[in-house]
Amino acid sequence: MRQHVNPLSRFFQLPRELPGPDALFDDPSRPIHLDIGSARGQFLLALAETQPHWNHLGVEIRRPLVDAAQRDRETRELHNLHFLFCNANVSVEGWMEALPPDRLQRVSIQFPDPWFKKRHQKRRVLQPSLLLAIASTLQQGRELFIQSDVLEVIKPMVALTELSGCFARPKEDTRPWRGDNPLPVPTERERYVLEQQLPVYRVLYRRNNTPLPSVAELEQSWERVDNSADTTPSP
């Protein structure tokens, strides 16, 4: 069962200064995979063992999950992995801006909490400012991977990402949804959904060379699109 927190509450709006790669990993020169909404951390714990040539950072808004994941990380002595407690939309942008060029090479947002009511749209994890911060940090060809088992969650994420113009899908990927997970490890939620023989909706993006729009421009465009009846991705 999902345990929601309100990211717009005053407590979660306080920015946290996140430590840089030198303080998080034994070898800070490795490329970084940022997983936004890492939950209990089982996905990254397995991925860090599978991909030791990467550094992996999970950020999560539920502190007890972060504390438990970090304890597992320490028990396994995975020095290419770290978990941090924060609201991604408040604290991650500044952390990304401070990274050396091309240090961040992959971002994933997997099975984020669903916020179905219109008045809750601003609680979605992928907002225009966060998307543009990701796009400004990823160099051309670097990856953004999103997936969900809820169409009403994934469709706005796809619509916003494609509205920005900053990302393109690999030509070989099927539309509207990618058939398989490009990462070698599934999340706990992904395993559960697949065991129930239910669909998972996935899209892999790569940063293109399109200049970023301003945050205000994208927010205005997104407000018009988000208020429309349909945000189904183009086939």
CSV table of N, CA and C in Angstrom, one decimal, residues 99-182:
chain,number,residue,atom,x,y,z
A,99,LEU,N,26.8,20.0,-9.8
A,99,LEU,CA,27.6,18.9,-10.3
A,99,LEU,C,28.6,19.3,-11.4
A,100,PRO,N,29.7,18.6,-11.4
A,100,PRO,CA,30.6,18.8,-12.6
A,100,PRO,C,29.9,18.4,-13.9
A,101,PRO,N,30.3,19.0,-15.0
A,101,PRO,CA,29.7,18.7,-16.3
A,101,PRO,C,29.6,17.2,-16.6
A,102,ASP,N,28.5,16.7,-17.0
A,102,ASP,CA,28.3,15.3,-17.5
A,102,ASP,C,28.5,14.3,-16.4
A,103,ARG,N,28.4,14.7,-15.1
A,103,ARG,CA,28.5,13.7,-14.0
A,103,ARG,C,27.2,13.0,-13.9
A,104,LEU,N,26.1,13.7,-14.0
A,104,LEU,CA,24.8,13.1,-14.0
A,104,LEU,C,24.4,12.5,-15.4
A,105,GLN,N,24.3,11.2,-15.5
A,105,GLN,CA,24.1,10.7,-16.8
A,105,GLN,C,22.7,9.9,-17.0
A,106,ARG,N,22.0,9.7,-15.9
A,106,ARG,CA,20.8,9.0,-16.0
A,106,ARG,C,19.9,9.4,-14.8
A,107,VAL,N,18.6,9.6,-15.1
A,107,VAL,CA,17.6,10.0,-14.1
A,107,VAL,C,16.4,9.0,-14.3
A,108,SER,N,15.9,8.5,-13.2
A,108,SER,CA,14.7,7.7,-13.3
A,108,SER,C,13.6,8.1,-12.3
A,109,ILE,N,12.4,8.1,-12.8
A,109,ILE,CA,11.2,8.4,-11.9
A,109,ILE,C,10.3,7.2,-12.2
A,110,GLN,N,10.1,6.4,-11.2
A,110,GLN,CA,9.4,5.1,-11.3
A,110,GLN,C,8.3,5.0,-10.3
A,111,PHE,N,7.1,4.7,-10.9
A,111,PHE,CA,5.9,4.5,-10.1
A,111,PHE,C,5.7,5.6,-9.0
A,112,PRO,N,5.7,6.8,-9.4
A,112,PRO,CA,5.4,7.9,-8.4
A,112,PRO,C,4.0,7.8,-7.9
A,113,ASP,N,3.8,8.4,-6.7
A,113,ASP,CA,2.5,8.4,-6.1
A,113,ASP,C,1.5,9.0,-7.0
A,114,PRO,N,0.3,8.4,-7.1
A,114,PRO,CA,-0.8,9.0,-7.9
A,114,PRO,C,-1.5,10.1,-7.2
A,115,TRP,N,-1.7,11.2,-7.9
A,115,TRP,CA,-2.5,12.3,-7.4
A,115,TRP,C,-3.6,12.5,-8.5
A,116,PHE,N,-4.8,12.0,-8.3
A,116,PHE,CA,-5.8,12.0,-9.3
A,116,PHE,C,-6.6,13.3,-9.4
A,117,LYS,N,-6.9,13.9,-8.2
A,117,LYS,CA,-7.8,15.0,-8.2
A,117,LYS,C,-7.1,16.3,-8.8
A,118,LYS,N,-7.9,17.1,-9.5
A,118,LYS,CA,-7.3,18.2,-10.2
A,118,LYS,C,-6.6,19.2,-9.2
A,119,ARG,N,-7.2,19.3,-8.0
A,119,ARG,CA,-6.6,20.3,-7.1
A,119,ARG,C,-5.2,19.7,-6.5
A,120,HIS,N,-4.9,18.5,-6.8
A,120,HIS,CA,-3.7,17.9,-6.3
A,120,HIS,C,-2.6,17.8,-7.4
A,121,GLN,N,-2.9,18.4,-8.6
A,121,GLN,CA,-1.9,18.3,-9.7
A,121,GLN,C,-0.5,18.9,-9.3
A,122,LYS,N,-0.5,19.9,-8.4
A,122,LYS,CA,0.8,20.5,-8.1
A,122,LYS,C,1.6,19.6,-7.1
A,123,ARG,N,1.0,18.5,-6.7
A,123,ARG,CA,1.7,17.5,-5.9
A,123,ARG,C,2.5,16.5,-6.7
A,124,ARG,N,2.3,16.4,-8.0
A,124,ARG,CA,3.0,15.5,-8.9
A,124,ARG,C,4.5,15.7,-8.8
A,125,VAL,N,5.2,14.7,-8.8
A,125,VAL,CA,6.7,14.8,-8.7
A,125,VAL,C,7.3,15.5,-9.9
A,126,LEU,N,6.9,15.3,-11.1
A,126,LEU,CA,7.5,15.9,-12.2
A,126,LEU,C,6.8,17.2,-12.6
A,127,GLN,N,7.4,18.3,-12.2
A,127,GLN,CA,6.9,19.6,-12.5
A,127,GLN,C,7.8,20.3,-13.5
A,128,PRO,N,7.3,21.3,-14.1
A,128,PRO,CA,8.1,22.0,-15.2
A,128,PRO,C,9.5,22.4,-14.7
A,129,SER,N,9.7,23.0,-13.5
A,129,SER,CA,11.0,23.4,-13.0
A,129,SER,C,11.9,22.2,-12.8
A,130,LEU,N,11.4,21.1,-12.3
A,130,LEU,CA,12.3,20.0,-12.1
A,130,LEU,C,12.7,19.3,-13.4
A,131,LEU,N,11.7,19.2,-14.3
A,131,LEU,CA,12.1,18.7,-15.6
A,131,LEU,C,13.2,19.5,-16.3
A,132,LEU,N,13.1,20.8,-16.3
A,132,LEU,CA,14.1,21.7,-16.9
A,132,LEU,C,15.4,21.6,-16.2
A,133,ALA,N,15.4,21.4,-14.9
A,133,ALA,CA,16.6,21.2,-14.2
A,133,ALA,C,17.3,19.9,-14.6
A,134,ILE,N,16.5,18.9,-14.8
A,134,ILE,CA,17.1,17.6,-15.3
A,134,ILE,C,17.7,17.8,-16.7
A,135,ALA,N,16.9,18.5,-17.5
A,135,ALA,CA,17.3,18.7,-18.9
A,135,ALA,C,18.6,19.6,-19.0
A,136,SER,N,18.7,20.5,-18.1
A,136,SER,CA,19.9,21.4,-18.1
A,136,SER,C,21.1,20.7,-17.6
A,137,THR,N,21.0,19.6,-16.8
A,137,THR,CA,22.1,18.9,-16.3
A,137,THR,C,22.5,17.8,-17.2
A,138,LEU,N,21.6,17.1,-17.8
A,138,LEU,CA,21.9,16.0,-18.7
A,138,LEU,C,22.5,16.5,-20.0
A,139,GLN,N,23.6,16.0,-20.4
A,139,GLN,CA,24.1,16.3,-21.7
A,139,GLN,C,23.5,15.5,-22.8
A,140,GLN,N,23.7,15.9,-24.1
A,140,GLN,CA,23.0,15.2,-25.2
A,140,GLN,C,23.3,13.7,-25.1
A,141,GLY,N,22.2,12.9,-25.3
A,141,GLY,CA,22.3,11.5,-25.3
A,141,GLY,C,22.1,10.8,-23.9
A,142,ARG,N,22.1,11.6,-22.8
A,142,ARG,CA,21.9,11.0,-21.5
A,142,ARG,C,20.4,10.8,-21.3
A,143,GLU,N,20.1,10.0,-20.3
A,143,GLU,CA,18.8,9.3,-20.3
A,143,GLU,C,17.9,9.8,-19.1
A,144,LEU,N,16.6,9.9,-19.5
A,144,LEU,CA,15.5,10.0,-18.5
A,144,LEU,C,14.6,8.9,-18.7
A,145,PHE,N,14.3,8.1,-17.7
A,145,PHE,CA,13.5,6.9,-17.8
A,145,PHE,C,12.3,7.1,-16.8
A,146,ILE,N,11.1,6.9,-17.3
A,146,ILE,CA,9.9,7.1,-16.5
A,146,ILE,C,9.0,5.8,-16.7
A,147,GLN,N,8.4,5.4,-15.6
A,147,GLN,CA,7.4,4.3,-15.7
A,147,GLN,C,6.4,4.3,-14.6
A,148,SER,N,5.2,3.7,-14.9
A,148,SER,CA,4.1,3.7,-13.9
A,148,SER,C,3.2,2.6,-14.4
A,149,ASP,N,2.4,2.1,-13.4
A,149,ASP,CA,1.3,1.2,-13.8
A,149,ASP,C,0.0,1.9,-13.8
A,150,VAL,N,0.0,3.2,-13.7
A,150,VAL,CA,-1.3,4.0,-13.7
A,150,VAL,C,-1.2,5.0,-14.9
A,151,LEU,N,-2.1,4.8,-15.9
A,151,LEU,CA,-2.1,5.7,-17.0
A,151,LEU,C,-2.3,7.1,-16.7
A,152,GLU,N,-3.2,7.4,-15.7
A,152,GLU,CA,-3.4,8.8,-15.3
A,152,GLU,C,-2.2,9.4,-14.7
A,153,VAL,N,-1.2,8.6,-14.3
A,153,VAL,CA,0.1,9.2,-13.7
A,153,VAL,C,1.1,9.4,-14.8
A,154,ILE,N,1.2,8.4,-15.7
A,154,ILE,CA,2.3,8.4,-16.7
A,154,ILE,C,2.0,9.4,-17.9
A,155,LYS,N,0.7,9.5,-18.2
A,155,LYS,CA,0.3,10.4,-19.3
A,155,LYS,C,0.7,11.9,-19.2
A,156,PRO,N,0.5,12.5,-18.0
A,156,PRO,CA,0.9,13.8,-17.8
A,156,PRO,C,2.5,14.0,-17.8
A,157,MET,N,3.2,13.0,-17.3
A,157,MET,CA,4.6,13.0,-17.3
A,157,MET,C,5.1,13.0,-18.7
A,158,VAL,N,4.5,12.2,-19.6
A,158,VAL,CA,4.9,12.1,-21.0
A,158,VAL,C,4.6,13.4,-21.7
A,159,ALA,N,3.4,13.9,-21.4
A,159,ALA,CA,3.0,15.1,-22.1
A,159,ALA,C,3.9,16.3,-21.7
A,160,LEU,N,4.2,16.4,-20.5
A,160,LEU,CA,5.1,17.5,-20.1
A,160,LEU,C,6.5,17.4,-20.6
A,161,THR,N,7.0,16.2,-20.6
A,161,THR,CA,8.4,16.0,-21.1
A,161,THR,C,8.5,16.3,-22.6
A,162,GLU,N,7.5,15.9,-23.4
A,162,GLU,CA,7.5,16.1,-24.8
A,162,GLU,C,7.1,17.6,-25.1
A,163,LEU,N,6.4,18.2,-24.3
A,163,LEU,CA,6.1,19.6,-24.5
A,163,LEU,C,7.3,20.5,-24.3
A,164,SER,N,8.2,20.1,-23.5
A,164,SER,CA,9.5,20.8,-23.3
A,164,SER,C,10.4,20.8,-24.5
A,165,GLY,N,10.3,19.8,-25.3
A,165,GLY,CA,11.1,19.7,-26.5
A,165,GLY,C,12.5,19.3,-26.3
A,166,CYS,N,12.9,19.0,-25.0
A,166,CYS,CA,14.3,18.8,-24.7
A,166,CYS,C,14.7,17.3,-24.8
A,167,PHE,N,13.7,16.4,-25.0
A,167,PHE,CA,14.0,15.0,-25.0
A,167,PHE,C,13.4,14.3,-26.2
A,168,ALA,N,14.0,13.2,-26.6
A,168,ALA,CA,13.5,12.4,-27.8
A,168,ALA,C,13.6,11.0,-27.4
A,169,ARG,N,12.7,10.2,-27.9
A,169,ARG,CA,12.7,8.8,-27.7
A,169,ARG,C,13.6,8.1,-28.7
A,170,PRO,N,14.2,7.0,-28.3
A,170,PRO,CA,15.0,6.2,-29.2
A,170,PRO,C,14.1,5.7,-30.4
A,171,LYS,N,14.6,5.8,-31.6
A,171,LYS,CA,13.7,5.5,-32.7
A,171,LYS,C,13.2,4.0,-32.7
A,172,GLU,N,14.0,3.1,-32.1
A,172,GLU,CA,13.7,1.7,-32.1
A,172,GLU,C,12.6,1.4,-31.0
A,173,ASP,N,12.3,2.3,-30.1
A,173,ASP,CA,11.3,2.0,-29.1
A,173,ASP,C,9.9,2.0,-29.6
A,174,THR,N,9.1,1.1,-29.1
A,174,THR,CA,7.7,1.0,-29.6
A,174,THR,C,6.9,2.2,-29.0
A,175,ARG,N,5.8,2.6,-29.6
A,175,ARG,CA,5.0,3.7,-29.2
A,175,ARG,C,3.6,3.2,-29.0
A,176,PRO,N,2.8,3.8,-28.0
A,176,PRO,CA,3.2,4.8,-27.1
A,176,PRO,C,4.1,4.4,-26.0
A,177,TRP,N,4.2,3.1,-25.7
A,177,TRP,CA,4.9,2.6,-24.5
A,177,TRP,C,6.1,1.7,-24.9
A,178,ARG,N,7.2,1.8,-24.3
A,178,ARG,CA,8.3,0.9,-24.5
A,178,ARG,C,7.9,-0.5,-23.9
A,179,GLY,N,8.4,-1.5,-24.6
A,179,GLY,CA,8.0,-2.9,-24.2
A,179,GLY,C,8.7,-3.4,-23.0
A,180,ASP,N,10.0,-3.0,-22.8
A,180,ASP,CA,10.7,-3.6,-21.7
A,180,ASP,C,11.4,-2.5,-20.9
A,181,ASN,N,11.9,-2.9,-19.8
A,181,ASN,CA,12.7,-2.0,-18.9
A,181,ASN,C,14.1,-2.0,-19.4
A,182,PRO,N,14.7,-0.8,-19.7
A,182,PRO,CA,16.0,-0.7,-20.1
A,182,PRO,C,17.0,-0.9,-19.0
